[in-house]
XYZ file of C-alpha atoms in Angstrom:
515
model
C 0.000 0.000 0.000
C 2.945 2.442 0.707
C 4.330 2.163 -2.751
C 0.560 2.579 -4.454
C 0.651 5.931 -6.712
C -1.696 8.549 -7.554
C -2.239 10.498 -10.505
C -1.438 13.615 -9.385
C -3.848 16.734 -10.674
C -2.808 20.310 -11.827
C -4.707 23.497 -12.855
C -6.119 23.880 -15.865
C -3.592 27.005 -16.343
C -0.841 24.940 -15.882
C -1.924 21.985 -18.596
C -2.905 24.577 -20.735
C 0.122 26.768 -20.323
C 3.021 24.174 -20.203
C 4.149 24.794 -17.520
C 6.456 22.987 -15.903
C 7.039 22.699 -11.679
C 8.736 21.063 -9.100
C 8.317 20.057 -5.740
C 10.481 20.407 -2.776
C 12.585 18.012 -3.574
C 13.255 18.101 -6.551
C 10.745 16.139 -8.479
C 9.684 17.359 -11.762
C 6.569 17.849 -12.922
C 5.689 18.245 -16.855
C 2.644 18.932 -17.696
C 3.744 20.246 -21.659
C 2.006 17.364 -22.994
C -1.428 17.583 -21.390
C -0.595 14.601 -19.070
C 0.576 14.002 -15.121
C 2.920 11.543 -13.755
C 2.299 9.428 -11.369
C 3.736 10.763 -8.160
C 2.893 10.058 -4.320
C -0.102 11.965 -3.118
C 1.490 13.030 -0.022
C 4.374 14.935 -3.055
C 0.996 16.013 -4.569
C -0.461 17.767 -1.127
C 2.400 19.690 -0.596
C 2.857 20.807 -4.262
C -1.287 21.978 -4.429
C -0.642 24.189 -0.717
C 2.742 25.455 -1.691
C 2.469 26.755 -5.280
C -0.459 28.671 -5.963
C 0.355 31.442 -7.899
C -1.161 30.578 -11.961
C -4.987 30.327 -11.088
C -6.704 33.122 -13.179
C -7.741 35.996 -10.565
C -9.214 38.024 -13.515
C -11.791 35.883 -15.415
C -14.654 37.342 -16.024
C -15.778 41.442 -16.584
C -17.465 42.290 -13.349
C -18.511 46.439 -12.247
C -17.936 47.904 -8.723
C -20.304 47.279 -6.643
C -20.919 51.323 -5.852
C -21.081 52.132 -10.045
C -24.614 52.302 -11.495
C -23.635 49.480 -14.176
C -23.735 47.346 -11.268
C -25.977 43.944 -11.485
C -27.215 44.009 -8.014
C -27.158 46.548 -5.484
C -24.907 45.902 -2.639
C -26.540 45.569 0.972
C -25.914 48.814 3.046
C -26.616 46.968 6.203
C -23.273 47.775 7.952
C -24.026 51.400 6.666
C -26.741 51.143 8.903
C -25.535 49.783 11.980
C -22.858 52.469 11.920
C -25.088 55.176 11.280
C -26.636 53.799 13.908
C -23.703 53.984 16.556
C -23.058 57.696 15.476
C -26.656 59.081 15.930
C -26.373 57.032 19.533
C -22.913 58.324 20.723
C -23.576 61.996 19.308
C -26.798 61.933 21.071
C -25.362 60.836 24.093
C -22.537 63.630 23.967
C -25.791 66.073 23.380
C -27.189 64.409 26.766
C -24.323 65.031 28.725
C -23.454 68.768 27.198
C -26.924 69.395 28.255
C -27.180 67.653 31.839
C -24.027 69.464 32.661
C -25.263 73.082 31.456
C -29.360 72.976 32.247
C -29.044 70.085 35.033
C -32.905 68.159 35.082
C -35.473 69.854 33.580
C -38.235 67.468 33.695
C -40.312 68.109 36.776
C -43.527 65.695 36.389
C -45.442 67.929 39.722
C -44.772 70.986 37.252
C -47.311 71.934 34.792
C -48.489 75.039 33.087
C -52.514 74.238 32.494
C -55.189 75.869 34.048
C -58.167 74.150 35.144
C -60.134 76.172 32.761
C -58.317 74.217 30.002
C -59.161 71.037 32.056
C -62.583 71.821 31.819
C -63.565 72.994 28.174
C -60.945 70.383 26.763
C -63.621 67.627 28.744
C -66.094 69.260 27.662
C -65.328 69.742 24.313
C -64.327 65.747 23.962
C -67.703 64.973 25.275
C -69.661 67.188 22.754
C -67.854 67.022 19.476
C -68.667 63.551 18.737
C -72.362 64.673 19.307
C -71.786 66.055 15.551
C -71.883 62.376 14.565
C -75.014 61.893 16.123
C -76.727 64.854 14.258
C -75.031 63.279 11.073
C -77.045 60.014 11.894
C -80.199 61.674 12.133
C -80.319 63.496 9.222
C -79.468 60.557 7.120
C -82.114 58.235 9.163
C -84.824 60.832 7.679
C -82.914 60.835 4.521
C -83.637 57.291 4.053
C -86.783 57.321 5.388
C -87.733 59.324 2.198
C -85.788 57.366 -0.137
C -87.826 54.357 1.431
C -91.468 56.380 0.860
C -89.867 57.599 -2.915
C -88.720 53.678 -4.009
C -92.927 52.906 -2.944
C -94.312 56.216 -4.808
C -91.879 54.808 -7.856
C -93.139 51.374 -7.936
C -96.928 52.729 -7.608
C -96.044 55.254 -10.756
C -94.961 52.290 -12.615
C -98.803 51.423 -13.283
C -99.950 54.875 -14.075
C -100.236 55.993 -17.116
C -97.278 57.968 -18.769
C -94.934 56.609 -15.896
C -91.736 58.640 -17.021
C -93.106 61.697 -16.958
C -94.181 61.124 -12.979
C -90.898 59.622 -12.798
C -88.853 62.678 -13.463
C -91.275 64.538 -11.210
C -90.216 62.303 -8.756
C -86.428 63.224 -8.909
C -87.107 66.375 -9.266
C -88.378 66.155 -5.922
C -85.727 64.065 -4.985
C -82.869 66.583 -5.763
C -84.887 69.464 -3.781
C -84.666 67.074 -0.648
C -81.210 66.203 -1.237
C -80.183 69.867 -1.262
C -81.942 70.076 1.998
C -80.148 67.611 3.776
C -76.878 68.403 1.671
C -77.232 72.266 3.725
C -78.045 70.080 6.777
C -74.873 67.762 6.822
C -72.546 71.197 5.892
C -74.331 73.004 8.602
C -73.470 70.652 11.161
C -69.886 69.571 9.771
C -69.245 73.285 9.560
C -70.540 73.705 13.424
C -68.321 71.287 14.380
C -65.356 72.772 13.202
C -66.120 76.151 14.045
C -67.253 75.691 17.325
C -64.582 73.396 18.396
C -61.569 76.121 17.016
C -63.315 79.323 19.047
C -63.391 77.244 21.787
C -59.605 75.934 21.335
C -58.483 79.599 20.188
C -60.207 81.802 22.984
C -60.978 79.527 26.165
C -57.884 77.145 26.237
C -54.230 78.212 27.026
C -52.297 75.057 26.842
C -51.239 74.462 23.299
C -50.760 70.369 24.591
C -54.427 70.479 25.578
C -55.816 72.792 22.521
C -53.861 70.345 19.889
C -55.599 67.509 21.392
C -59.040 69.016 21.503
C -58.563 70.958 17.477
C -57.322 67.225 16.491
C -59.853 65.446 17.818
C -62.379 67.862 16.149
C -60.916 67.845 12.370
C -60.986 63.820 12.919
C -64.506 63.815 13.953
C -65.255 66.602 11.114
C -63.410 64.625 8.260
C -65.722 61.086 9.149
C -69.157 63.646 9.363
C -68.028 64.399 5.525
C -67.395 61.343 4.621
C -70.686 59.662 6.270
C -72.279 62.508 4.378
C -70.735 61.558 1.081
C -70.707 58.587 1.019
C -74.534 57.637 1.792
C -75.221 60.354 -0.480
C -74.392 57.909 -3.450
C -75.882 55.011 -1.662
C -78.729 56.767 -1.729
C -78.500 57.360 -5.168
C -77.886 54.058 -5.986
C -80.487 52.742 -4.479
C -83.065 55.129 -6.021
C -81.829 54.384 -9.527
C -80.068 51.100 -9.419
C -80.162 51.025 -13.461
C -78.424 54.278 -13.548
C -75.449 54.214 -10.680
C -72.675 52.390 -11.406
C -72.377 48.832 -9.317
C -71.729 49.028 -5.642
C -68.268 46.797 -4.444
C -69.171 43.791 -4.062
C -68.441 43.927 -0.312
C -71.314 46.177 0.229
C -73.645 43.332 -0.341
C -73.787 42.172 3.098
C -74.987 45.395 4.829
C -77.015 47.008 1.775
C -78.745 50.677 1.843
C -80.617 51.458 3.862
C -80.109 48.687 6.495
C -76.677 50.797 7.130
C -77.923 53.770 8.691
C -78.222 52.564 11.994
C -77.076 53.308 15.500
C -74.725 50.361 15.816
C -73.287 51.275 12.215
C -72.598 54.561 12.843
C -70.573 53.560 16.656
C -68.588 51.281 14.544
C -67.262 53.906 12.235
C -66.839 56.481 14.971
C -64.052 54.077 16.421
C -62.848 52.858 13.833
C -59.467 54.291 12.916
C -60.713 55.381 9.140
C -61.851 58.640 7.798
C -63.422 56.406 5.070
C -66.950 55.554 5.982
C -68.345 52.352 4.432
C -71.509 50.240 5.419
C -69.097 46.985 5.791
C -65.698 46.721 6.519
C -63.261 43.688 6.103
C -63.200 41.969 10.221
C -60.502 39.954 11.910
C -61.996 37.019 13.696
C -61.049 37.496 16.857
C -59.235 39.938 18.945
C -55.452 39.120 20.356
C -55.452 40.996 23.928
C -51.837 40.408 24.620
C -51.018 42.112 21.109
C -53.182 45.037 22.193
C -51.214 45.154 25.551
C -48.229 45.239 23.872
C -49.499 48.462 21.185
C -50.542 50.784 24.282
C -47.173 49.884 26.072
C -45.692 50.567 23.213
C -47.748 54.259 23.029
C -47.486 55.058 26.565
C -43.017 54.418 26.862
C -43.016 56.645 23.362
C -45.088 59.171 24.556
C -43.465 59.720 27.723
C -40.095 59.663 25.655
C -41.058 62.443 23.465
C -42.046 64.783 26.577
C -38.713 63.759 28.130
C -36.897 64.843 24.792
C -38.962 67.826 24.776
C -38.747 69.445 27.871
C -34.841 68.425 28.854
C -33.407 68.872 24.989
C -35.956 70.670 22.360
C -37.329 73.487 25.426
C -33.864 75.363 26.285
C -32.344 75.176 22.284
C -36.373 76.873 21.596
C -35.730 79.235 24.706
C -31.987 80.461 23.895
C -33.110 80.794 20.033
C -35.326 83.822 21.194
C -32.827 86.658 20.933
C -31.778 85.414 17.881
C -34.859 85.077 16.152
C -35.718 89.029 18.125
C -32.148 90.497 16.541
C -32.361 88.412 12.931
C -29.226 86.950 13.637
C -29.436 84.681 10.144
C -26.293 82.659 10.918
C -27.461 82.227 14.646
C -30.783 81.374 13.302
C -29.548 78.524 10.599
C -27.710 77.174 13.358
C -30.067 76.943 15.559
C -32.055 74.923 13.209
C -29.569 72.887 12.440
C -29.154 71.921 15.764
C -32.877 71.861 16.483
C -33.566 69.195 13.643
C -31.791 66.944 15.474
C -34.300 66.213 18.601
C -37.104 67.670 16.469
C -36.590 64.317 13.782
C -36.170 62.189 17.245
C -39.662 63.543 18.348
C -41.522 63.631 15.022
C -40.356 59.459 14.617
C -41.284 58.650 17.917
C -44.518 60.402 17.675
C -45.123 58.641 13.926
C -44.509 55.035 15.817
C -46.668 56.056 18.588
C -49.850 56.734 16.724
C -49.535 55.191 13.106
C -47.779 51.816 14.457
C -48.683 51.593 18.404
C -51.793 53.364 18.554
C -53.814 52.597 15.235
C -53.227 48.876 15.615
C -53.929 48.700 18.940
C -57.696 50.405 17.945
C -58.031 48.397 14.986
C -57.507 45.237 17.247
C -59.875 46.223 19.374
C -61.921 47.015 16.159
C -61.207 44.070 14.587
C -60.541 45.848 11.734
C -58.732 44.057 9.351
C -57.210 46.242 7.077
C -53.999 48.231 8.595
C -52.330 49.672 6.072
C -51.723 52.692 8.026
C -48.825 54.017 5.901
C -46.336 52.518 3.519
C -42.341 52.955 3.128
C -42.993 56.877 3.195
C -39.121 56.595 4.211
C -37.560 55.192 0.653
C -39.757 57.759 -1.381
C -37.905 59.958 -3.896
C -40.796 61.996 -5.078
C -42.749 64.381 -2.466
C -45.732 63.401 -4.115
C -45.853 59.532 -3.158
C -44.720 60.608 0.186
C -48.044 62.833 0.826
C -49.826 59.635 -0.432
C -47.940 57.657 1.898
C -47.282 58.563 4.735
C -50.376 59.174 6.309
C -52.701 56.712 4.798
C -56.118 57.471 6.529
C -56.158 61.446 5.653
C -54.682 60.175 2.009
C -57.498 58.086 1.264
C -59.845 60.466 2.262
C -58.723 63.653 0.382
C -58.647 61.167 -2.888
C -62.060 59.766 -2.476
C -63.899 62.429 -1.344
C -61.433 65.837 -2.775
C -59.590 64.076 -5.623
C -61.558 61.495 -7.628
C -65.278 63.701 -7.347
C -63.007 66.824 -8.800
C -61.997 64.695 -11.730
C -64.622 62.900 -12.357
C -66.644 67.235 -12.854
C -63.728 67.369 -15.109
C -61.347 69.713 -12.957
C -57.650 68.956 -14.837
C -55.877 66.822 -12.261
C -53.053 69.600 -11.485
C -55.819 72.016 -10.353
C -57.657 68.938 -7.960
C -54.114 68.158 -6.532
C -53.831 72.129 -5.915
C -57.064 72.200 -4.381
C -56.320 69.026 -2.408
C -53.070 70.884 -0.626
C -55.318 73.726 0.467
C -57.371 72.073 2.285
C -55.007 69.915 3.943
C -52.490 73.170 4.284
C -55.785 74.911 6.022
C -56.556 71.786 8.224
C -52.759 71.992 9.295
C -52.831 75.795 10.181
C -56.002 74.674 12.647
C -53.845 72.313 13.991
C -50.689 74.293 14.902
C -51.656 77.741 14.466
C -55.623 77.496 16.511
C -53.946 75.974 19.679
C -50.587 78.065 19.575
C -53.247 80.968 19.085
C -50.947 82.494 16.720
C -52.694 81.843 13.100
C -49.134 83.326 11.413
C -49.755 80.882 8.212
C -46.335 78.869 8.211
C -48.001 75.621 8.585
C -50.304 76.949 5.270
C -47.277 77.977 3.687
C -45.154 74.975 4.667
C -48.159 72.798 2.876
C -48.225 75.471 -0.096
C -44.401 75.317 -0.585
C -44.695 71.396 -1.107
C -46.498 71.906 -4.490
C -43.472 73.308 -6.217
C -40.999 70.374 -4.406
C -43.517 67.962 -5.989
C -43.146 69.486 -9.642
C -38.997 70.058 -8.841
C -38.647 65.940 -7.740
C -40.825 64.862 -10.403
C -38.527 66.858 -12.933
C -35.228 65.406 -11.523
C -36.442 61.948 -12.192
C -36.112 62.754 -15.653
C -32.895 64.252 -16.047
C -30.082 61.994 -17.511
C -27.041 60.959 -15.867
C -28.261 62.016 -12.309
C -29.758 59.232 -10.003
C -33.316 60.423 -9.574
C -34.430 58.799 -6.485
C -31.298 59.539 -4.939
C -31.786 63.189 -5.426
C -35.341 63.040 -4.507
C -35.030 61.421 -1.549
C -32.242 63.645 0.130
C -34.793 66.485 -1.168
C -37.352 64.985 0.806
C -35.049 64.587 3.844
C -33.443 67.944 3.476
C -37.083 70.096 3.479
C -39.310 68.295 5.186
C -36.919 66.588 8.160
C -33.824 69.040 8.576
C -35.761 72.521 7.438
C -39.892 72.471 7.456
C -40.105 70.895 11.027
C -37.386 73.073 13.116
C -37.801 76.060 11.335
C -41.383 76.023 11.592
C -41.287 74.919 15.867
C -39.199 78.489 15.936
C -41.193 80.609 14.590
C -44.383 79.351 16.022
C -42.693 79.045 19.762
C -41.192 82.438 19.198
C -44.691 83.758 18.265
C -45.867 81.962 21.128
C -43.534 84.156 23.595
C -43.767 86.975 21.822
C -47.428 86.966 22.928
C -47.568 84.957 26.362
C -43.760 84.109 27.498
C -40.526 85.965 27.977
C -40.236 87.863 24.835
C -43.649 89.822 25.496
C -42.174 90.274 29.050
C -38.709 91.970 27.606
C -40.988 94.274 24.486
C -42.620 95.718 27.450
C -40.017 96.323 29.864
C -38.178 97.782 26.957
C -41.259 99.813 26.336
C -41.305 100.803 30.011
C -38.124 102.204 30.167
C -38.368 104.024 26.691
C -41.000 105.898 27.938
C -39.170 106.862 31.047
């Protein structure tokens, strides 16, 4: 067995190449005729790890993995974990900077409410969902009629000339629906107005306020919708041969078995601004998995006051004589440094409600579908992220704003124009109302995304620049690191100028003038 040989095996470079080798002792090895000798395999082993300097390194064309001719994109995940570490270690220099120059801010006994703001805020949460209610009963005597009008339509069937009493009859029909059209804007527009005197005159706290305006818009945005939407039921049901065919999900809960009290409840917990008679259910609800959603809401939300009042409070507070003097340098930097903890805040606040919050309700709900936003995050166009990111308000302004507009034959550019002032005046209510400074930033922050949409929609076109690269760090760059800081500024600076410290120092200064 000792003297048994093996046929000992080269690389195809060397058989092709001639080449010729030898081992460490002095064996040769000639491989110019395609063939091996036979030498020991234990020769062989050492020849294979010793000599390895023919295989072909280069055999094949291959890209960087960085260059746009690429095959594949490479995986950024380590990109990730060490942006990761930085944002961590630079926040926690930013924690001790500011524990060693403000000390702890937070004081939980401390608190700037009055009890007047205590009491309308109840008040108003008790009341504003009463708007619903109003809703429901002037569509129960809406369908009431269309009930009596389906029996006068059938009887008119076996009258003589039976179109001409037919037309009659929707005549008669539109006059009532014009009537309860004023009804439902009467009461949505109540709601609204109501709600924001109440927010703007009679409640200091802006925390408090932005709960209460919130709360309203929500409840006024599902009054519209359970307006609209049983509007074309109605219609549908009246002329069946005329409407265009209801989903097919509708089916189980048709008109008018749908206007009833346990109908409307539904919707006014459900977390939609869509109404619709049925909605798809879960089977069952999972209590641990709501458990874990309100945990997950409560530990975010008591995070984001933390970050607030030790971090975002004193940058706000020492930006005031900046903002007073138009320092523009002092000014950038302070919203440079402000985007920071304002991102932090606005992330936390975006898993809190869309994430922690909405699925907790829906569970609850059982509502089945939770598409509460998509990857708003990878978007390189501001128009998909307005679509996006906040999927209840999105689907709302397209079926009820967006889709009637084009289907009167408004051009699409003018409905998505239309569309962004009415969200850009629902976002003034919401920041400017409670703030009680309407200064129109928030409107103008909404306006100024119209042009961004038509600028990151042109980029994607341009040749030989990456288009969703560019769009993205456009996205980033004025909605993350410029909209959101600069407009906390200038609505806490109004704020002091007309309650806090900078009201205080105007007067003293007009004080002394005088003197």
């Amino acid at each position: 067995m000792a003297s048994r040989t093996d046929t000992a095996t080269t690389t195809s470079a060397d058989v092709s190449n001639g080449l010729e080798s030898r081992y460490s002792d002095g064996t040769r090895l000639s491989t110019a005729n395609g063939t091996s000798p036979s030498i020991s395999s234990g020769k062989q082993k050492r020849w294979e790890s010793k000599y390895r300097h023919v295989f072909a390194t280069h055999s094949a064309q291959r890209s960087s993995c960085l260059s746009s001719d690429s095959g594949e994109s490479p995986s950024f995940v380590g990109f990730r974990n060490l942006m990761v570490i930085v944002l961590v270690v630079s926040n926690l220099r930013l924690m001790i900077e500011n524990f060693r120059k403000y000390g702890v801010l937070i004081c939980i006994r401390c608190h700037d409410y009055r009890r007047q703001d205590v009491i309308y805020g109840s008040i108003l949460y008790l009341l504003v969902p009463c708007h619903l209610l109003v809703a429901y009963i002037i569509e129960l005597a809406a369908s009431q009629q269309a009930k009596r009008g389906v029996a006068r339509m059938e009887k008119v069937k076996e009258q003589p000339n039976p179109q001409e009493h037919q037309q009659e009859l929707r005549r008669s029909f539109l006059a009532t629906w014009r009537l309860i059209a004023t009804a439902h804007g009467v009461n949505a527009t109540l709601n609204l107005c109501i709600a924001t005197w109440v927010v703007y005159y009679h409640i200091h706290h802006p925390g408090i306020g932005t709960l209460c305006e919130l709360h309203a818009v929500i409840v006024w945005l599902k009054v519209c919708s359970y307006a609209f939407t049983n509007r074309d039921l109605r219609r549908a049901y009246l002329s069946p041969k005329e409407s265009d065919p209801l989903p097919e999900i509708y089916k189980t809960c048709p008109y008018p078995l749908n206007i009833n009290w346990r109908n409307l409840c539904y919707f006014w917990w459900a977390p939609t601004l869509v109404y619709q008679p049925v909605y798809p259910r879960t089977p069952s609800i999972r209590w641990p998995f709501v458990f874990k959603r309100l945990t997950e809401t409560a530990g975010l939300s008591i995070v984001i006051w933390i970050a607030s009042a030790q971090y975002a409070a004193p940058l706000l507070q020492n930006s005031l004589e900046k903002i007073s003097t138009l320092d523009l340098v002092s000014i950038l930097e302070r919203v440079m440094k402000l985007s920071t903890i304002s991102l932090f805040c606005w992330l936390c606040g975006f898993f809190a409600l869309f994430q922690s919050f909405l699925n907790a309700l829906a569970e609850v709900m059982r509502f089945a579908d939770r598409e509460f936003y998509a990857d708003w995050w990878n978007v390189y166009s501001i128009r998909t992220y307005w679509t996006t990111w906040n999927k209840p308000v999105s689907h709302f302004m397209k079926r009820h704003i967006y889709s009637p507009l084009i289907g009167r034959g408004v051009p699409p550019q003018v409905a998505q124009i239309i569309v962004f002032i009415l969200s850009a005046a629902l976002h003034e209510l919401l920041v400017g109302v409670p703030t009680h400074n309407i200064i129109g930033v928030a409107f103008a922050g909404m306006m100024l995304q119209i042009p961004l949409i038509f600028l990151t929609d042109r980029i994607q076109k341009i040749k030989g620049v990456s288009g969703k690269v560019a769009g993205n760090v456009i996205f980033w760059i004025s909605f993350c690191l410029v909209g959101q800081p600069l407009a906390a500024l200038l609505y806490f600076f109004a704020w002091q100028a007309k309650y806090g410290s900078v009201s205080k120092q105007t007067t003293q200064f007009s004080f002394f003038h005088r003197r």
